[in-house]
């Protein structure tokens, strides 16, 4: 089945440590996105990529980094510069710019906690 | 800019009650509108969508009609079940790009 796979489902980070969240899609979508969701809150956009080897900052990019070396993969690194990383992280993908009536498809999320 | 406003929750209903979750939007151009549902501990699932004025999206007993004159896309269901308990997000995507703008989410709790 086509879909988006996020791993791991749960992740723990020590102070001062970088961690990387995986996101893989087999939907052949051009665009991919990372969102952060805090308890009882909506979604905030961290980074997005509309095509391979290109990505843009979203609303809350500070303390995060991404890469887009392959169409199907869009890993997110939470760096030590992100002082409040505890949250639920959601990855999504969608068809390209000309298909604005198409929805984004979401993974099941990764819950990151600080030890 | 684009924005989506949803009614604040939680919305608490008894089983078989009628549900309305209000959603209004501000956007340039003619956006596509979506409702997503998030069950506890999971990602978002697309519930329904509408891509032009007066379109009605429907799925699993839920409906929403794209009302351009009132810039609204209210979610309705005639008879809710306990299994409908979740957080519901209204969102828009406009033809200036492929970004989604989300509302803040509305938690629905259905009691037996």
mmCIF file of C-alpha atoms in Angstrom:
data_model
loop_
_atom_site.group_PDB
_atom_site.id
_atom_site.type_symbol
_atom_site.label_atom_id
_atom_site.label_comp_id
_atom_site.label_asym_id
_atom_site.label_seq_id
_atom_site.Cartn_x
_atom_site.Cartn_y
_atom_site.Cartn_z
ATOM 1 C CA UNK A 1 0.000 0.000 0.000
ATOM 2 C CA UNK A 2 1.168 3.531 -0.711
ATOM 3 C CA UNK A 3 1.726 5.784 2.224
ATOM 4 C CA UNK A 4 4.035 7.692 4.515
ATOM 5 C CA UNK A 5 6.184 5.966 7.102
ATOM 6 C CA UNK A 6 7.609 7.825 10.059
ATOM 7 C CA UNK A 7 10.103 6.277 12.423
ATOM 8 C CA UNK A 8 10.615 5.822 15.238
ATOM 9 C CA UNK A 9 7.187 6.178 16.841
ATOM 10 C CA UNK A 10 8.763 7.289 20.128
ATOM 11 C CA UNK A 11 12.142 8.987 20.544
ATOM 12 C CA UNK A 12 14.030 10.258 23.546
ATOM 13 C CA UNK A 13 16.725 12.908 23.437
ATOM 14 C CA UNK A 14 19.350 13.808 25.981
ATOM 15 C CA UNK A 15 20.303 17.402 26.612
ATOM 16 C CA UNK A 16 22.745 18.699 23.982
ATOM 17 C CA UNK A 17 22.091 15.836 21.587
ATOM 18 C CA UNK A 18 20.929 15.992 17.975
ATOM 19 C CA UNK A 19 18.316 13.476 16.863
ATOM 20 C CA UNK A 20 16.977 12.660 13.407
ATOM 21 C CA UNK A 21 13.391 11.717 12.610
ATOM 22 C CA UNK A 22 12.801 9.637 9.512
ATOM 23 C CA UNK A 23 10.050 10.190 6.937
ATOM 24 C CA UNK A 24 9.682 8.035 3.821
ATOM 25 C CA UNK A 25 6.870 8.100 1.237
ATOM 26 C CA UNK A 26 6.108 5.815 -1.682
ATOM 27 C CA UNK A 27 3.325 7.965 -3.142
ATOM 28 C CA UNK A 28 5.623 9.540 -5.755
ATOM 29 C CA UNK A 29 4.766 12.964 -4.324
ATOM 30 C CA UNK A 30 6.952 15.940 -5.135
ATOM 31 C CA UNK A 31 6.251 17.954 -1.989
ATOM 32 C CA UNK A 32 6.979 16.973 1.614
ATOM 33 C CA UNK A 33 6.409 18.782 4.899
ATOM 34 C CA UNK A 34 7.287 18.654 8.587
ATOM 35 C CA UNK A 35 4.895 19.907 11.257
ATOM 36 C CA UNK A 36 5.144 20.209 14.995
ATOM 37 C CA UNK A 37 2.108 19.671 17.222
ATOM 38 C CA UNK A 38 2.090 20.584 20.909
ATOM 39 C CA UNK A 39 -0.553 19.209 23.324
ATOM 40 C CA UNK A 40 -3.982 20.653 22.607
ATOM 41 C CA UNK A 41 -2.597 22.767 19.792
ATOM 42 C CA UNK A 42 -2.851 22.907 16.041
ATOM 43 C CA UNK A 43 -0.059 22.203 13.576
ATOM 44 C CA UNK A 44 2.869 24.510 12.947
ATOM 45 C CA UNK A 45 5.006 24.184 9.821
ATOM 46 C CA UNK A 46 8.732 23.602 10.414
ATOM 47 C CA UNK A 47 10.149 22.995 6.917
ATOM 48 C CA UNK A 48 8.829 22.029 3.535
ATOM 49 C CA UNK A 49 10.280 20.827 0.251
ATOM 50 C CA UNK A 50 8.574 21.135 -3.111
ATOM 51 C CA UNK A 51 11.208 19.243 -5.069
ATOM 52 C CA UNK A 52 14.344 17.175 -4.570
ATOM 53 C CA UNK A 53 17.407 19.134 -3.409
ATOM 54 C CA UNK A 54 15.301 22.133 -2.444
ATOM 55 C CA UNK A 55 13.603 23.062 0.830
ATOM 56 C CA UNK A 56 12.234 26.143 2.542
ATOM 57 C CA UNK A 57 11.808 27.290 6.127
ATOM 58 C CA UNK A 58 8.345 27.257 7.588
ATOM 59 C CA UNK A 59 7.044 29.259 10.529
ATOM 60 C CA UNK A 60 9.212 27.675 13.253
ATOM 61 C CA UNK A 61 12.434 26.482 11.572
ATOM 62 C CA UNK A 62 14.885 27.624 14.267
ATOM 63 C CA UNK A 63 16.664 24.688 15.887
ATOM 64 C CA UNK A 64 15.734 22.268 13.092
ATOM 65 C CA UNK A 65 17.396 21.144 9.854
ATOM 66 C CA UNK A 66 16.305 19.001 6.911
ATOM 67 C CA UNK A 67 17.639 17.460 3.726
ATOM 68 C CA UNK A 68 15.947 16.260 0.540
ATOM 69 C CA UNK A 69 18.461 14.143 -1.339
ATOM 70 C CA UNK A 70 15.846 11.685 -2.584
ATOM 71 C CA UNK A 71 12.253 12.218 -3.657
ATOM 72 C CA UNK A 72 10.924 9.652 -1.211
ATOM 73 C CA UNK A 73 12.833 10.793 1.878
ATOM 74 C CA UNK A 74 12.714 13.975 3.980
ATOM 75 C CA UNK A 75 14.509 13.493 7.324
ATOM 76 C CA UNK A 76 14.227 16.103 10.076
ATOM 77 C CA UNK A 77 17.069 16.745 12.532
ATOM 78 C CA UNK A 78 16.200 18.318 15.862
ATOM 79 C CA UNK A 79 19.383 20.040 16.942
ATOM 80 C CA UNK A 80 20.606 20.963 20.412
ATOM 81 C CA UNK A 81 19.722 24.556 19.542
ATOM 82 C CA UNK A 82 16.027 23.656 19.817
ATOM 83 C CA UNK A 83 15.445 24.362 23.495
ATOM 84 C CA UNK A 84 11.942 22.959 23.760
ATOM 85 C CA UNK A 85 11.832 19.939 21.433
ATOM 86 C CA UNK A 86 9.246 17.876 23.310
ATOM 87 C CA UNK A 87 6.332 17.557 20.869
ATOM 88 C CA UNK A 88 4.564 15.330 18.370
ATOM 89 C CA UNK A 89 6.145 15.605 14.914
ATOM 90 C CA UNK A 90 4.139 14.927 11.770
ATOM 91 C CA UNK A 91 5.431 14.430 8.248
ATOM 92 C CA UNK A 92 3.212 14.924 5.209
ATOM 93 C CA UNK A 93 3.442 14.799 1.428
ATOM 94 C CA UNK A 94 1.379 16.023 -1.510
ATOM 95 C CA UNK A 95 1.353 16.345 -5.263
ATOM 96 C CA UNK A 96 3.090 19.343 -6.751
ATOM 97 C CA UNK A 97 2.242 22.986 -7.035
ATOM 98 C CA UNK A 98 -0.222 22.637 -9.895
ATOM 99 C CA UNK A 99 -2.404 20.191 -7.975
ATOM 100 C CA UNK A 100 -3.674 22.476 -5.271
ATOM 101 C CA UNK A 101 -6.973 20.619 -4.948
ATOM 102 C CA UNK A 102 -5.142 17.549 -3.708
ATOM 103 C CA UNK A 103 -4.783 16.942 0.024
ATOM 104 C CA UNK A 104 -1.683 16.354 2.039
ATOM 105 C CA UNK A 105 -1.176 12.800 3.271
ATOM 106 C CA UNK A 106 0.180 12.354 6.785
ATOM 107 C CA UNK A 107 2.316 9.818 8.564
ATOM 108 C CA UNK A 108 1.474 8.471 12.023
ATOM 109 C CA UNK A 109 3.890 10.811 13.770
ATOM 110 C CA UNK A 110 6.919 10.622 16.058
ATOM 111 C CA UNK A 111 6.639 11.636 19.696
ATOM 112 C CA UNK A 112 9.884 13.199 20.910
ATOM 113 C CA UNK A 113 10.626 13.581 24.608
ATOM 114 C CA UNK A 114 13.588 14.931 26.570
ATOM 115 C CA UNK A 115 15.323 12.736 29.124
ATOM 116 C CA UNK B 1 -2.766 36.189 4.151
ATOM 117 C CA UNK B 2 -4.655 32.946 4.590
ATOM 118 C CA UNK B 3 -6.274 31.947 7.855
ATOM 119 C CA UNK B 4 -8.718 29.357 9.167
ATOM 120 C CA UNK B 5 -10.822 29.795 12.295
ATOM 121 C CA UNK B 6 -12.556 26.905 14.036
ATOM 122 C CA UNK B 7 -14.859 26.851 17.007
ATOM 123 C CA UNK B 8 -13.020 26.108 20.211
ATOM 124 C CA UNK B 9 -13.572 22.803 21.905
ATOM 125 C CA UNK B 10 -14.020 20.497 23.473
ATOM 126 C CA UNK B 11 -17.403 19.716 22.022
ATOM 127 C CA UNK B 12 -19.115 17.095 24.179
ATOM 128 C CA UNK B 13 -22.132 15.238 22.798
ATOM 129 C CA UNK B 14 -24.161 12.184 23.610
ATOM 130 C CA UNK B 15 -24.230 9.310 21.155
ATOM 131 C CA UNK B 16 -26.650 9.857 18.240
ATOM 132 C CA UNK B 17 -26.655 13.649 18.715
ATOM 133 C CA UNK B 18 -26.279 16.044 15.782
ATOM 134 C CA UNK B 19 -22.822 17.521 15.267
ATOM 135 C CA UNK B 20 -21.777 20.859 13.835
ATOM 136 C CA UNK B 21 -18.202 22.146 13.970
ATOM 137 C CA UNK B 22 -17.901 25.639 12.545
ATOM 138 C CA UNK B 23 -15.074 26.648 10.227
ATOM 139 C CA UNK B 24 -14.573 29.986 8.495
ATOM 140 C CA UNK B 25 -11.665 31.066 6.358
ATOM 141 C CA UNK B 26 -9.872 34.025 4.826
ATOM 142 C CA UNK B 27 -7.973 33.429 1.608
ATOM 143 C CA UNK B 28 -6.899 34.974 -1.646
ATOM 144 C CA UNK B 29 -8.223 33.403 -4.818
ATOM 145 C CA UNK B 30 -10.325 30.261 -4.748
ATOM 146 C CA UNK B 31 -8.965 27.795 -2.232
ATOM 147 C CA UNK B 32 -9.662 24.121 -1.847
ATOM 148 C CA UNK B 33 -11.045 23.207 1.586
ATOM 149 C CA UNK B 34 -10.422 20.104 3.678
ATOM 150 C CA UNK B 35 -11.435 18.476 6.936
ATOM 151 C CA UNK B 36 -8.922 16.195 8.630
ATOM 152 C CA UNK B 37 -9.464 13.957 11.659
ATOM 153 C CA UNK B 38 -6.838 12.970 14.221
ATOM 154 C CA UNK B 39 -7.453 10.029 16.544
ATOM 155 C CA UNK B 40 -5.412 9.868 19.780
ATOM 156 C CA UNK B 41 -1.713 9.231 19.186
ATOM 157 C CA UNK B 42 -2.060 9.140 15.416
ATOM 158 C CA UNK B 43 -1.414 11.364 12.419
ATOM 159 C CA UNK B 44 -4.060 13.249 10.473
ATOM 160 C CA UNK B 45 -6.401 11.473 8.089
ATOM 161 C CA UNK B 46 -8.264 13.238 5.323
ATOM 162 C CA UNK B 47 -11.977 13.131 6.107
ATOM 163 C CA UNK B 48 -13.438 15.063 3.184
ATOM 164 C CA UNK B 49 -12.728 17.893 0.777
ATOM 165 C CA UNK B 50 -14.385 20.418 -1.546
ATOM 166 C CA UNK B 51 -12.603 22.223 -4.347
ATOM 167 C CA UNK B 52 -15.063 24.859 -5.541
ATOM 168 C CA UNK B 53 -18.006 26.921 -4.351
ATOM 169 C CA UNK B 54 -21.188 24.968 -3.507
ATOM 170 C CA UNK B 55 -19.349 21.633 -3.605
ATOM 171 C CA UNK B 56 -20.334 19.245 -0.829
ATOM 172 C CA UNK B 57 -17.705 16.889 0.538
ATOM 173 C CA UNK B 58 -18.924 13.785 2.339
ATOM 174 C CA UNK B 59 -17.458 10.689 3.957
ATOM 175 C CA UNK B 60 -18.442 8.287 6.766
ATOM 176 C CA UNK B 61 -21.653 10.230 7.429
ATOM 177 C CA UNK B 62 -19.836 13.569 7.721
ATOM 178 C CA UNK B 63 -20.644 16.422 5.327
ATOM 179 C CA UNK B 64 -19.395 19.939 4.660
ATOM 180 C CA UNK B 65 -20.475 22.439 2.011
ATOM 181 C CA UNK B 66 -18.143 25.058 0.516
ATOM 182 C CA UNK B 67 -19.958 28.374 1.042
ATOM 183 C CA UNK B 68 -18.108 31.142 -0.752
ATOM 184 C CA UNK B 69 -20.617 33.839 0.215
ATOM 185 C CA UNK B 70 -20.051 33.211 3.923
ATOM 186 C CA UNK B 71 -16.459 31.890 3.553
ATOM 187 C CA UNK B 72 -17.425 28.842 5.586
ATOM 188 C CA UNK B 73 -16.985 25.078 5.512
ATOM 189 C CA UNK B 74 -18.866 23.772 8.546
ATOM 190 C CA UNK B 75 -18.612 20.073 9.367
ATOM 191 C CA UNK B 76 -21.855 18.216 10.159
ATOM 192 C CA UNK B 77 -22.956 14.717 11.053
ATOM 193 C CA UNK B 78 -26.496 13.669 11.748
ATOM 194 C CA UNK B 79 -25.792 11.053 14.422
ATOM 195 C CA UNK B 80 -22.408 10.801 16.112
ATOM 196 C CA UNK B 81 -20.914 7.649 17.583
ATOM 197 C CA UNK B 82 -18.433 7.140 20.407
ATOM 198 C CA UNK B 83 -15.881 6.139 17.764
ATOM 199 C CA UNK B 84 -16.099 9.663 16.271
ATOM 200 C CA UNK B 85 -14.292 11.054 19.330
ATOM 201 C CA UNK B 86 -11.201 12.750 17.925
ATOM 202 C CA UNK B 87 -9.746 16.133 17.020
ATOM 203 C CA UNK B 88 -11.021 17.679 13.789
ATOM 204 C CA UNK B 89 -8.991 20.152 11.730
ATOM 205 C CA UNK B 90 -10.283 22.433 9.015
ATOM 206 C CA UNK B 91 -7.708 23.464 6.396
ATOM 207 C CA UNK B 92 -7.379 25.317 3.121
ATOM 208 C CA UNK B 93 -4.965 25.145 0.213
ATOM 209 C CA UNK B 94 -4.980 27.946 -2.322
ATOM 210 C CA UNK B 95 -3.859 28.005 -5.919
ATOM 211 C CA UNK B 96 -0.908 30.292 -5.153
ATOM 212 C CA UNK B 97 1.036 27.282 -3.977
ATOM 213 C CA UNK B 98 0.702 23.950 -2.294
ATOM 214 C CA UNK B 99 0.790 25.005 1.351
ATOM 215 C CA UNK B 100 -1.952 24.041 3.767
ATOM 216 C CA UNK B 101 -3.266 26.501 6.324
ATOM 217 C CA UNK B 102 -4.812 24.744 9.339
ATOM 218 C CA UNK B 103 -7.311 25.838 11.911
ATOM 219 C CA UNK B 104 -6.488 25.209 15.557
ATOM 220 C CA UNK B 105 -8.472 21.978 15.775
ATOM 221 C CA UNK B 106 -11.662 21.099 17.641
ATOM 222 C CA UNK B 107 -11.791 18.182 20.048
ATOM 223 C CA UNK B 108 -15.006 16.136 19.902
ATOM 224 C CA UNK B 109 -15.942 13.880 22.792
ATOM 225 C CA UNK B 110 -18.927 11.569 22.330
ATOM 226 C CA UNK B 111 -20.338 9.876 25.422
ATOM 227 C CA UNK B 112 -22.400 6.672 25.376
#
